[in-house]
Amino acid sequence: MIEAVTPTLPARAAADPLKAGLRAILNWLERPISDAALDSRIPHLGTAWTVDTLVEAADSLGLEVSQHNVTLADLGPVPCLLWLKDGSVLTVLERVDAQQVRALLAHQMERPGRLQLADLLPQVQGQSLALVPRRAKPDAAQPLPTEDVGALMGRRGHWFWGPLLQSKGVYLQVAVAALLVNLFAIASSVFSMTVYDRVIPNNAMDTLTALLLGVTIIFACDFVIRSLRAYFLDMASAQADASIADALFEQVLDIKMKVRLGSTGNLASVLKEFESVREFLTSATLTAFIDLPFAIIFLVVIYLIGGPMVWVPLVAIPVMVLAALAVQPKLRALIKESQEGGHQKHAILVETLSGLETIKAMGAGASLRRRWQEAVAHQSHIGLQTRMLSQLTGNVANAAQQFTQVLVVTAGAYLVQKGQMGFGAIIACTILAGRAVGPIAQVTQLITRLNQTLESYQALARFMAHEREHKEGQTFLERPDFKGRIEFRDVVFSYPKTTRPVLDGVSFCIEPGQRVAVVGKIGSGKTTVAKLILGLYTPDSGAVLIDGVDVRQIDPADLRRALGVVMQDTWLMSGTLRQNIAFGSEFVSDADVLAAATLAGVEDFVREIPEGYSLRIGERGEGLSGGQRQAVAIARALVARPRMLVLDEATSAMDSAAEEAFIRRLKASLSGQTLVTVTHKSSLLALTTHLIVLDKGRVVAQGPTEQVMGSEAVARSPAA
Ligand code: ADP
């Protein structure tokens, strides 16, 4: 459908009408989404919206997009976007009656008005894009019942089965192809039987030529259908692959911070399990499974040709299946252990690589090497056991398969001697028995693989089940502008899987434009306050309010756009300096980047570098000093001119001259933005007018700096 839409409509329509039209329709469906949230869902930031972008965004929001011809008599399904002859885009929301529709021009997000179809249809360019909630019938643009909204918000339904089900047509074709291929297989056995029983005794060489020709044609068809089947399977899995990989990455980015994911290496390794699931979906392995049910066809034909000979494969098949089932529980446990061991090994590797400098400096290589050796030894031990078990099942299957052939021939000889059938039947039944038990033998050999895939799928499913920031069915009110008032109301918070509250009844209110320092001893909860303001975590009880609205009701994308943040651990990514400064704010101009860089002090050192802002920095900011990294992080926080600034020990790695210059410049440039700085340095207090003093997760003093400094509580809390 996506391909069908693109070529006939203007490929690069004006930037905003399409986006505005989509938002208008989502509003109409009572599933409003903010501008920023919409941008955060699609990977096309910074470029104009094309029809492709629209289709992708609508699809990820649970809308089905289809293209329709608009005639003078018929508008097609609604809601839809219409291209008018004057180039503008009209959003039609619903039919009011047979003559009228409710619509609005996409670039005016005001109240929709009524339009007479008789006036409208002659102005349409010819085509419309209908955007209909998935699972709803066209024209059913009524607000959806709440339980349906949840189902629709998911990206193409279930993260794994959704994309696969999209290709259900292909899988049906593959099944039909499998049926044909297996029916063709009967041909060679019938051919042999006829040659032995009819052609040779009667010396009918003409018949033989005709038979040979027929079989050749059948084999040619078989070849074509097999190739097509493999191609279709690969196509379907490639399509699903992209969607599933995208859903996994979306989950990585959207997962709630309160979910404890374990080590980075471990998680990366779990995500890599997807490779194993994908491999399984490709042709070679899956066809063995698809062929399984067709064993019945061969058994029926053996019965028709050889009568009681069918008992041989009928006994062999359960023997093979039972052998496979008997080792299954042990195999499953071993594979689970092996995969967990693999994740562990990967975690050690990633941790070592990311801390290589420190590890070398500390001379701690030996202990890590020991951990690595233990993990490797454990995994290879498990691997050996797994291989032995799966080889055992494979060998049983192999023996059963060979024995089947021998027994079929033996039984055949017995029956021929009794005159119940001809020689040809023995040949035919031997071939057919081979075909009947073949897929089962193949599957038992693939049983390790099947278990690995199941384990991988389950590991991924557990990861996908973690709570997300954008929950299914949850809609946020749009808040494009914030004044910058930050309030904590009796906030109690403890980190996940810990019992002791880190914040215990914290209340304060920071007015728009106020400049506040949060101070206190190490571990008093200052950084946690900053993380709660950012909505990275939510309080166990009480509330964090921005402009009087609970942060839980604000779209995280809107919130983070309004907040400039420098975290304690400066994180830069590999790329140019400019990319790092504009990271997360793709629409900023070069002038904005330069202004932010000057303010943060980046300009002071960039001036002396020949590459300037094109300087490439390595992973985590390698190539820059600690202070320089902090300056880049500050520039990144300032570049989009946010209403609120949260600085957590933002200048800890700067020398006093750089810090002083930054404080001076920032102070001069602040005009009404709210500033919250978490610090234990008195130098940063020059920026602020108010203090909040924390001790053991409680506010012990707050108010204007001079007033707090003189208070008794601060006298007892030396960190302030
Ligand atoms: P501060 O910034 O005042 O030094 P933090 O707010 O960083 O203190 O931490 C407060 C307390 O919370 C500390 O005792 C710390 O051990 C604990 N803590 C911080 N981060 C986490 C976390 N991710 N998981 C569990 N406990 C944490």
XYZ file of C-alpha atoms and ligand atoms in Angstrom:
747
model
C 0.000 0.000 0.000
C 2.842 2.346 0.817
C 4.382 1.873 -2.601
C 1.007 2.403 -4.221
C 0.523 5.746 -2.552
C 3.825 7.341 -3.345
C 4.185 7.587 -7.092
C 0.898 9.201 -8.015
C 0.756 11.914 -5.394
C 3.109 14.873 -5.178
C 6.152 13.262 -3.544
C 7.271 16.391 -1.767
C 4.198 18.283 -0.727
C 4.499 21.379 1.443
C 6.163 20.619 4.768
C 3.520 21.212 7.351
C 0.076 20.601 5.825
C 0.533 16.844 5.915
C 1.669 16.827 9.519
C -1.063 19.280 10.507
C -3.641 17.166 8.661
C -2.538 14.034 10.497
C -2.709 15.834 13.826
C -6.167 17.191 13.006
C -7.405 13.683 12.259
C -5.828 12.313 15.447
C -7.502 15.136 17.405
C -10.767 14.240 15.783
C -10.306 10.607 16.776
C -9.757 11.823 20.341
C -6.157 10.696 20.291
C -4.346 14.027 20.284
C -0.589 14.007 19.979
C 1.730 16.950 20.425
C 3.956 18.256 17.675
C 7.100 17.215 19.513
C 5.726 13.767 20.306
C 4.864 13.268 16.652
C 8.388 14.271 15.673
C 9.834 11.919 18.247
C 7.996 8.944 16.705
C 9.356 9.312 13.223
C 12.952 9.241 12.082
C 12.605 12.140 9.593
C 13.448 15.060 11.805
C 14.689 18.108 10.027
C 13.224 17.305 6.627
C 9.924 18.366 5.169
C 7.021 15.925 5.497
C 6.511 13.909 2.376
C 3.679 11.502 1.684
C 6.057 8.715 2.763
C 6.612 10.396 6.129
C 2.880 10.769 6.576
C 2.243 7.125 5.768
C 4.978 5.996 8.158
C 3.809 8.220 11.020
C 0.139 7.317 10.514
C 1.019 3.651 10.370
C 2.993 3.806 13.612
C 0.018 5.522 15.265
C -2.374 2.776 14.303
C -3.973 4.414 11.265
C -4.396 2.591 8.023
C -3.540 4.673 4.989
C -5.098 4.033 1.607
C -5.343 5.947 -1.607
C -8.634 6.592 -3.397
C -9.792 8.255 -6.569
C -12.094 11.164 -5.945
C -14.738 11.653 -8.586
C -17.399 14.329 -8.915
C -19.832 11.853 -7.406
C -17.756 10.171 -4.743
C -15.340 11.401 -2.112
C -14.168 7.971 -0.891
C -13.610 6.984 2.728
C -13.169 9.582 5.464
C -11.306 10.874 7.407
C -8.984 11.756 4.589
C -6.574 14.308 3.205
C -7.482 15.905 -0.127
C -5.176 17.773 -2.480
C -6.993 20.772 -3.910
C -6.309 22.294 -7.297
C -4.815 25.425 -5.720
C -2.149 23.198 -4.069
C -3.526 23.352 -0.548
C -4.331 20.278 1.507
C -7.780 19.857 3.010
C -8.507 17.549 5.922
C -11.967 16.004 5.772
C -13.007 14.715 9.174
C -16.494 13.294 8.667
C -19.593 13.299 6.511
C -22.270 15.456 8.090
C -24.932 14.217 5.687
C -25.206 13.212 2.042
C -24.358 16.740 0.878
C -21.942 18.037 3.474
C -18.632 17.177 5.106
C -16.858 18.619 8.109
C -13.384 19.723 7.074
C -10.557 22.118 7.740
C -7.642 23.441 5.788
C -4.628 21.560 7.057
C -2.508 24.623 7.736
C -5.224 26.180 9.904
C -5.670 24.095 13.017
C -8.809 25.994 13.968
C -12.372 24.802 14.295
C -13.469 22.685 11.365
C -16.251 24.047 9.179
C -18.959 22.526 6.978
C -18.418 22.276 3.250
C -20.903 21.405 0.531
C -19.678 18.354 -1.391
C -21.035 19.922 -4.580
C -18.649 22.871 -4.093
C -15.741 20.811 -2.870
C -15.500 17.900 -5.305
C -14.805 19.973 -8.440
C -11.826 21.556 -6.653
C -10.134 18.268 -5.783
C -7.034 17.282 -7.778
C -8.282 13.726 -8.149
C -6.985 11.688 -5.268
C -7.426 11.360 -1.544
C -5.490 9.650 1.227
C -7.824 8.016 3.703
C -6.470 7.683 7.254
C -8.692 5.226 9.018
C -8.071 3.664 12.423
C -6.842 0.140 11.916
C -9.533 -2.485 12.519
C -12.257 0.152 11.993
C -14.285 0.168 8.814
C -13.922 3.119 6.452
C -16.372 5.883 7.278
C -16.369 4.805 10.919
C -14.652 7.972 12.020
C -16.584 8.138 15.228
C -14.554 8.426 18.419
C -13.332 4.984 19.346
C -14.316 3.249 22.537
C -11.461 3.510 25.028
C -10.477 -0.147 24.964
C -9.993 0.059 21.184
C -7.689 3.040 21.466
C -5.217 0.962 23.456
C -5.124 -1.700 20.812
C -4.615 0.862 18.095
C -1.766 2.768 19.632
C 0.565 -0.196 19.367
C 2.931 -0.061 16.420
C 1.369 -2.484 13.945
C -0.200 -4.441 16.805
C 1.976 -6.946 18.628
C 5.697 -6.159 18.236
C 6.471 -9.594 16.810
C 3.286 -11.223 15.570
C 1.917 -7.959 14.157
C 4.545 -7.612 11.386
C 4.436 -11.352 10.706
C 0.663 -11.313 10.380
C 0.989 -8.507 7.867
C 2.597 -11.075 5.575
C -0.046 -13.715 6.244
C -0.953 -13.709 2.549
C 2.619 -14.673 1.706
C 2.658 -17.438 4.294
C -0.571 -18.779 2.821
C 1.061 -18.889 -0.608
C 4.050 -20.643 0.926
C 1.724 -23.268 2.401
C 0.073 -23.802 -1.001
C 3.534 -24.096 -2.574
C 4.478 -26.657 0.071
C 1.363 -28.667 -0.754
C 2.269 -28.677 -4.456
C 5.913 -29.566 -3.828
C 4.879 -32.483 -1.669
C 2.305 -33.669 -4.199
C 4.968 -33.543 -6.915
C 7.113 -35.755 -4.744
C 4.579 -38.519 -5.212
C 5.290 -38.371 -8.955
C 8.759 -39.979 -8.783
C 7.446 -42.900 -6.739
C 4.507 -43.472 -9.077
C 6.934 -43.227 -12.023
C 9.214 -45.936 -10.587
C 6.268 -48.170 -9.776
C 4.803 -47.881 -13.260
C 8.169 -48.571 -14.903
C 8.751 -51.724 -12.842
C 5.202 -53.069 -12.941
C 3.947 -52.007 -16.365
C 6.707 -50.792 -18.705
C 9.372 -53.484 -18.182
C 7.034 -56.551 -18.232
C 5.272 -55.243 -21.375
C 8.386 -53.815 -23.046
C 6.394 -50.573 -23.543
C 9.237 -48.178 -24.376
C 6.915 -45.531 -25.883
C 5.049 -45.321 -22.603
C 8.392 -44.903 -20.840
C 9.250 -41.867 -22.985
C 5.851 -40.303 -22.290
C 6.222 -41.000 -18.576
C 9.719 -39.498 -18.569
C 8.450 -36.371 -20.269
C 5.624 -36.025 -17.762
C 7.950 -36.456 -14.791
C 10.424 -33.956 -16.271
C 7.665 -31.337 -16.552
C 6.612 -32.021 -12.970
C 10.199 -31.661 -11.739
C 10.585 -28.391 -13.632
C 7.450 -27.047 -11.906
C 8.791 -28.358 -8.615
C 12.044 -26.460 -9.128
C 10.239 -23.202 -9.925
C 7.818 -23.503 -7.013
C 10.590 -24.373 -4.534
C 12.611 -21.351 -5.640
C 9.565 -19.104 -5.414
C 8.696 -20.461 -1.989
C 12.192 -19.708 -0.670
C 12.075 -16.251 -2.217
C 8.649 -15.434 -0.737
C 9.693 -16.636 2.681
C 12.822 -14.517 2.591
C 10.831 -11.512 1.392
C 8.269 -11.885 4.148
C 10.887 -12.290 6.827
C 12.875 -9.332 5.498
C 9.769 -7.136 5.747
C 8.968 -8.342 9.232
C 12.620 -7.998 10.180
C 12.649 -4.237 9.605
C 9.433 -3.670 11.583
C 10.471 -5.875 14.489
C 13.955 -4.363 14.704
C 12.359 -0.901 14.716
C 9.905 -1.878 17.450
C 12.793 -3.185 19.573
C 14.771 0.024 19.154
C 11.693 2.125 19.895
C 11.296 0.179 23.133
C 14.964 0.804 24.022
C 14.435 4.542 23.627
C 11.028 4.687 25.297
C 11.574 2.370 28.237
C 11.029 3.862 31.689
C 14.180 4.560 33.662
C 12.703 2.890 36.691
C 12.968 -0.439 34.881
C 16.261 -1.964 35.928
C 17.713 -3.417 32.788
C 20.930 -4.851 34.153
C 24.232 -4.192 32.465
C 24.529 -2.633 29.028
C 26.386 -5.643 27.638
C 23.733 -7.985 28.931
C 20.928 -5.976 27.363
C 22.790 -5.602 24.066
C 23.224 -9.342 24.037
C 19.507 -9.942 24.706
C 18.646 -7.606 21.839
C 21.041 -9.465 19.614
C 18.942 -12.561 20.229
C 16.686 -11.115 17.593
C 19.214 -12.316 15.020
C 18.550 -15.875 16.096
C 14.768 -15.427 15.829
C 15.153 -13.843 12.423
C 17.412 -16.620 11.168
C 14.728 -19.066 12.147
C 12.159 -17.246 10.073
C 14.200 -17.529 6.911
C 13.500 -20.276 4.469
C 15.797 -23.208 5.272
C 14.625 -23.922 8.785
C 11.037 -22.904 8.412
C 10.406 -25.048 5.323
C 11.280 -28.164 7.337
C 8.484 -27.242 9.741
C 6.068 -26.352 6.950
C 6.665 -29.779 5.363
C 5.790 -31.621 8.576
C 2.004 -31.948 8.145
C 2.443 -33.331 4.630
C 3.796 -36.563 6.060
C 0.117 -37.531 6.246
C -0.225 -37.361 2.443
C 2.676 -39.782 2.026
C 1.296 -42.154 4.624
C -2.057 -42.229 2.819
C -0.371 -42.950 -0.527
C 1.798 -45.716 1.025
C -1.396 -47.239 2.401
C -3.051 -47.071 -1.014
C -0.074 -48.669 -2.776
C 1.360 -51.000 -0.171
C -1.453 -51.517 2.358
C 0.075 -52.871 5.603
C 3.511 -51.439 4.689
C 2.258 -48.170 6.160
C 2.809 -49.616 9.648
C 6.563 -49.221 9.295
C 6.626 -45.398 9.058
C 3.638 -45.252 11.421
C 5.804 -46.821 14.128
C 9.018 -45.002 13.154
C 7.471 -41.516 13.400
C 6.352 -41.796 17.068
C 9.736 -43.316 17.994
C 11.487 -40.264 16.540
C 9.059 -37.830 18.155
C 9.300 -39.542 21.554
C 13.096 -39.513 21.439
C 13.002 -35.781 20.734
C 10.429 -35.126 23.461
C 12.371 -37.169 26.029
C 15.462 -34.956 25.833
C 13.463 -31.782 25.506
C 13.264 -30.641 29.182
C 16.990 -31.171 29.772
C 17.861 -29.563 26.443
C 15.678 -26.577 27.164
C 17.301 -26.024 30.555
C 20.786 -26.321 29.048
C 19.991 -23.868 26.291
C 18.565 -21.380 28.768
C 21.703 -21.642 30.866
C 23.906 -21.367 27.813
C 22.150 -18.236 26.611
C 22.342 -16.612 30.025
C 26.031 -17.534 30.119
C 26.434 -15.939 26.695
C 24.815 -12.718 27.921
C 27.093 -12.722 30.939
C 30.139 -13.160 28.739
C 29.040 -10.320 26.522
C 28.454 -8.129 29.574
C 32.027 -8.710 30.783
C 33.372 -7.915 27.328
C 31.401 -4.680 26.941
C 32.217 -3.520 30.458
C 35.906 -4.198 29.865
C 35.951 -2.387 26.549
C 34.144 0.658 27.903
C 36.419 0.970 30.910
C 39.656 -0.131 29.253
C 41.580 2.989 30.222
C 40.691 2.737 33.915
C 41.219 -1.034 33.965
C 44.726 -0.647 32.563
C 45.508 2.229 34.888
C 44.337 0.253 37.902
C 46.108 -2.908 36.751
C 42.800 -4.718 37.196
C 43.097 -6.772 33.983
C 43.910 -10.029 35.756
C 40.689 -10.168 37.740
C 38.590 -9.398 34.661
C 40.472 -12.023 32.719
C 39.629 -14.555 35.406
C 35.942 -13.659 35.171
C 36.129 -13.971 31.407
C 37.865 -17.350 31.562
C 35.257 -18.655 34.002
C 32.413 -17.483 31.758
C 34.006 -19.006 28.649
C 34.720 -22.329 30.385
C 31.176 -22.521 31.747
C 29.677 -21.837 28.354
C 31.808 -24.356 26.548
C 30.937 -26.992 29.161
C 27.217 -26.326 28.638
C 27.752 -26.224 24.875
C 29.292 -29.699 24.973
C 26.343 -31.145 26.900
C 23.860 -29.464 24.547
C 25.591 -30.829 21.481
C 25.744 -34.343 22.930
C 22.028 -34.336 23.679
C 20.982 -32.949 20.331
C 23.319 -35.350 18.538
C 21.679 -38.195 20.416
C 18.217 -37.199 19.148
C 19.638 -36.661 15.678
C 21.221 -40.113 15.710
C 18.011 -41.785 16.887
C 16.159 -40.054 14.067
C 18.805 -41.079 11.563
C 18.731 -44.707 12.644
C 14.929 -44.731 12.592
C 14.959 -43.247 9.101
C 17.367 -45.872 7.729
C 15.632 -48.697 9.506
C 12.317 -47.553 8.058
C 13.668 -48.012 4.533
C 15.043 -51.467 5.308
C 11.827 -52.595 6.978
C 9.694 -51.259 4.119
C 11.760 -53.301 1.646
C 11.554 -56.371 3.906
C 7.792 -56.060 4.338
C 7.490 -55.436 0.592
C 9.457 -58.587 -0.251
C 7.160 -60.560 2.003
C 4.044 -59.132 0.343
C 5.428 -59.646 -3.197
C 6.192 -63.253 -2.367
C 2.601 -63.696 -1.253
C 1.569 -62.170 -4.576
C -0.223 -59.229 -2.988
C 1.673 -56.620 -5.035
C 4.368 -56.022 -7.653
C 8.059 -55.060 -7.389
C 7.207 -51.499 -8.350
C 5.207 -51.035 -5.155
C 8.309 -51.773 -3.054
C 10.282 -49.064 -4.825
C 7.391 -46.575 -4.602
C 6.774 -47.251 -0.908
C 10.496 -46.980 -0.082
C 10.668 -43.556 -1.723
C 7.443 -42.426 -0.054
C 8.437 -43.702 3.388
C 11.658 -41.708 3.056
C 9.605 -38.606 2.262
C 7.235 -39.216 5.182
C 9.890 -39.547 7.878
C 12.380 -37.120 6.271
C 10.925 -33.819 7.591
C 10.494 -35.343 11.051
C 14.128 -36.420 11.108
C 15.110 -32.957 9.930
C 13.052 -31.253 12.622
C 14.516 -33.412 15.383
C 17.933 -32.364 14.156
C 16.794 -28.744 14.327
C 15.394 -29.124 17.817
C 18.307 -27.284 19.452
C 17.763 -24.453 17.064
C 14.040 -24.417 17.797
C 14.694 -24.217 21.525
C 17.240 -21.466 21.089
C 14.723 -19.512 19.074
C 12.023 -19.997 21.692
C 14.378 -18.862 24.463
C 15.440 -15.838 22.430
C 11.843 -14.942 21.699
C 10.973 -15.169 25.368
C 13.942 -13.002 26.391
C 12.859 -10.391 23.863
C 9.214 -10.644 24.927
C 10.231 -9.991 28.540
C 12.136 -6.922 27.413
C 9.226 -5.683 25.305
C 6.869 -6.087 28.272
C 8.736 -3.469 30.337
C 6.847 -0.288 31.114
C 7.239 2.515 28.589
C 7.027 6.275 28.794
C 4.352 6.341 26.103
C 1.977 3.710 27.348
C -0.430 2.152 24.919
C -3.642 4.078 24.849
C -2.230 6.952 26.886
C -2.627 10.387 25.381
C -0.960 13.528 26.642
C -2.332 17.043 26.461
C -0.236 19.176 24.197
C 1.844 21.772 26.024
C 4.010 23.593 23.542
C 4.917 26.394 25.963
C 5.898 26.360 29.568
C 6.298 29.306 31.915
C 8.846 27.435 34.007
C 7.297 26.925 37.444
C 8.639 23.794 39.150
C 6.952 22.450 42.253
C 7.589 19.386 44.427
C 4.620 18.474 46.604
C 5.462 16.127 49.447
C 7.526 13.911 47.173
C 8.592 10.512 48.470
C 10.817 8.510 46.149
C 12.947 5.393 46.320
C 14.874 3.848 43.448
C 13.498 0.621 42.040
C 14.451 -2.504 43.958
C 15.545 -0.449 46.979
C 13.490 0.099 50.092
C 14.994 3.197 51.665
C 13.424 6.410 50.328
C 16.011 8.704 48.742
C 13.594 11.647 48.942
C 11.317 11.717 51.935
C 8.549 14.303 51.863
C 10.316 16.921 49.741
C 8.272 20.067 49.038
C 9.379 23.274 47.370
C 8.233 25.659 44.697
C 10.460 27.375 42.161
C 8.720 30.300 40.455
C 9.198 31.048 36.733
C 12.476 32.868 36.232
C 13.785 32.054 39.697
C 17.409 30.877 39.973
C 17.814 28.234 42.602
C 20.714 26.145 43.849
C 19.992 22.736 45.349
C 22.750 22.003 47.840
C 23.527 19.324 50.397
C 25.955 16.585 51.331
C 26.909 13.712 49.034
C 24.025 11.279 48.738
C 21.462 13.730 50.129
C 19.298 13.331 47.006
C 20.206 16.415 44.935
C 20.694 14.576 41.651
C 17.533 12.608 42.304
C 15.615 15.892 42.517
C 16.966 16.811 39.061
C 16.000 13.410 37.638
C 12.455 13.767 38.956
C 12.127 17.222 37.392
C 13.114 15.648 34.070
C 10.446 13.000 34.502
C 13.085 10.245 34.214
C 11.540 8.812 37.367
C 8.155 9.457 38.952
C 7.548 9.852 42.689
C 6.195 6.977 44.790
C 3.855 9.444 46.437
C 3.336 13.196 46.206
C 3.722 15.019 42.904
C 6.189 16.879 40.728
C 4.404 19.679 38.907
C 5.579 21.825 36.024
C 3.402 24.918 35.585
C 0.942 23.278 37.971
C 0.621 20.128 35.817
C 1.773 16.762 37.077
C 4.795 15.672 35.013
C 3.078 12.325 34.470
C 0.501 14.166 32.355
C 3.073 15.892 30.186
C 4.400 14.163 27.119
C 8.056 13.363 27.910
C 8.966 14.745 24.483
C 7.319 18.121 25.295
C 8.895 18.215 28.728
C 12.404 17.559 27.503
C 12.069 20.176 24.806
C 11.212 22.765 27.455
C 14.094 21.715 29.681
C 17.793 22.239 29.018
C 19.773 19.717 30.994
C 23.372 19.049 31.900
C 23.683 15.779 33.762
C 26.435 14.905 36.185
C 27.946 12.309 33.860
C 28.669 14.149 30.665
C 27.684 11.922 27.784
C 28.716 12.850 24.271
C 28.356 10.667 21.252
C 30.671 10.041 18.351
C 30.187 12.691 15.690
C 31.161 16.277 15.040
C 31.102 19.008 17.658
C 28.180 20.646 15.888
C 26.197 17.412 15.862
C 26.822 17.018 19.557
C 25.676 20.540 20.353
C 22.563 20.238 18.185
C 21.875 16.689 19.423
C 18.176 16.355 20.201
C 17.345 19.819 18.760
C 17.702 19.215 15.037
C 15.956 22.407 13.936
C 18.464 24.861 15.402
C 20.396 27.150 13.103
C 24.163 27.614 12.929
C 23.680 30.973 14.668
C 21.943 29.225 17.584
C 24.768 26.680 17.799
C 27.375 29.420 17.794
C 25.530 31.472 20.414
C 25.168 28.483 22.729
C 28.784 27.459 22.148
C 30.006 30.978 22.979
C 27.927 31.091 26.134
C 29.114 27.667 27.302
C 32.767 28.399 26.575
C 33.109 25.922 23.693
C 34.047 28.763 21.390
C 37.072 29.514 23.595
C 38.775 26.245 22.635
C 37.223 25.682 19.214
C 38.785 28.930 18.015
C 42.202 27.284 18.199
C 41.233 24.036 16.422
C 41.625 23.995 12.625
C 38.536 21.798 12.075
C 36.330 24.134 14.119
C 32.847 22.744 14.762
C 33.470 19.945 12.267
C 35.942 18.401 14.690
C 35.041 14.743 15.054
C 34.967 13.473 18.570
C 35.010 9.830 19.566
C 32.631 7.694 21.551
C 31.671 9.243 24.906
C 33.517 12.410 23.913
C 36.990 10.931 23.501
C 39.414 13.546 22.254
C 38.126 16.295 24.536
C 39.180 17.068 28.079
C 36.685 16.664 30.913
C 36.108 20.418 31.135
C 35.699 20.707 27.360
C 33.147 17.900 27.365
C 31.190 19.720 30.038
C 31.266 22.913 27.972
C 29.837 20.985 24.984
C 27.154 19.481 27.223
C 26.238 22.947 28.492
C 26.032 24.278 24.927
C 23.771 21.334 24.063
C 21.487 22.240 26.972
C 21.321 25.891 25.967
C 21.028 25.622 22.190
C 17.241 25.327 21.932
C 16.722 28.240 24.383
C 14.705 26.228 26.880
C 12.404 27.840 29.465
C 13.988 25.825 32.259
C 17.616 24.896 32.811
C 18.710 22.088 35.087
C 22.457 21.947 35.688
C 23.757 19.052 37.779
C 27.367 19.752 38.827
C 27.725 21.194 35.345
C 31.088 22.838 35.928
C 32.742 20.237 38.141
C 35.539 19.496 35.653
C 36.197 23.116 34.611
C 39.078 25.184 35.906
C 38.104 28.170 37.969
C 38.816 30.701 35.189
C 36.585 28.854 32.681
C 33.921 28.378 35.314
C 33.954 32.011 36.317
C 33.734 33.156 32.686
C 30.799 30.787 32.082
C 28.952 32.003 35.191
C 29.432 35.598 34.110
C 28.150 34.975 30.584
C 25.213 32.806 31.675
C 24.132 35.314 34.290
C 24.120 38.074 31.697
C 22.159 35.990 29.193
C 19.431 34.602 31.456
C 16.236 36.470 30.823
C 13.323 34.948 32.629
C 14.387 31.287 32.352
C 14.071 29.172 35.456
C 17.436 27.841 36.598
C 17.969 24.898 38.929
C 21.560 24.076 39.646
C 22.608 21.122 41.721
C 25.981 21.853 43.234
C 28.316 21.484 46.114
C 30.521 24.346 44.887
C 30.035 27.774 46.371
C 31.195 29.388 43.107
C 27.932 28.492 41.343
C 25.926 30.212 44.046
C 26.813 33.463 42.277
C 24.305 32.430 39.601
C 21.428 31.896 41.962
C 19.215 33.912 44.228
C 17.584 31.113 46.180
C 18.749 27.975 47.965
C 17.182 24.619 48.728
C 19.206 22.672 51.280
C 18.761 18.901 51.344
C 19.896 16.510 54.017
C 19.189 12.758 53.961
C 16.406 13.236 51.460
C 14.624 16.036 53.312
C 14.548 19.780 52.756
C 16.163 21.319 55.806
C 16.086 24.922 54.616
C 14.878 26.919 51.614
C 14.476 30.530 50.624
C 16.543 33.509 49.433
C 20.281 32.764 49.680
C 21.224 35.311 52.353
C 18.311 34.298 54.520
C 19.104 30.564 54.261
C 22.827 31.069 54.780
C 22.142 32.691 58.113
C 19.730 30.044 59.295
C 20.423 27.469 61.946
C 19.767 24.445 59.742
C 22.535 25.454 57.366
C 24.945 25.988 60.215
C 24.421 22.280 60.965
C 24.747 21.250 57.328
C 28.315 22.229 56.375
C 27.982 21.231 52.704
C 25.871 24.313 52.126
P 23.517 13.515 45.510
O 23.312 14.032 44.164
O 22.931 14.391 46.579
O 24.943 13.186 45.841
P 21.868 11.337 44.632
O 20.558 11.979 44.459
O 22.681 11.043 43.426
O 22.725 12.148 45.686
O 21.660 9.955 45.394
C 20.928 9.853 46.573
C 20.936 8.407 47.025
O 20.300 7.597 46.077
C 22.333 7.836 47.219
O 22.380 7.251 48.504
C 22.476 6.785 46.160
O 23.072 5.648 46.705
C 21.070 6.458 45.754
N 20.963 6.259 44.300
C 21.281 7.134 43.338
N 21.040 6.631 42.114
C 20.547 5.408 42.306
C 20.086 4.382 41.441
N 20.071 4.516 40.123
N 19.657 3.243 42.008
C 19.648 3.071 43.353
N 20.046 3.987 44.205
C 20.497 5.152 43.726
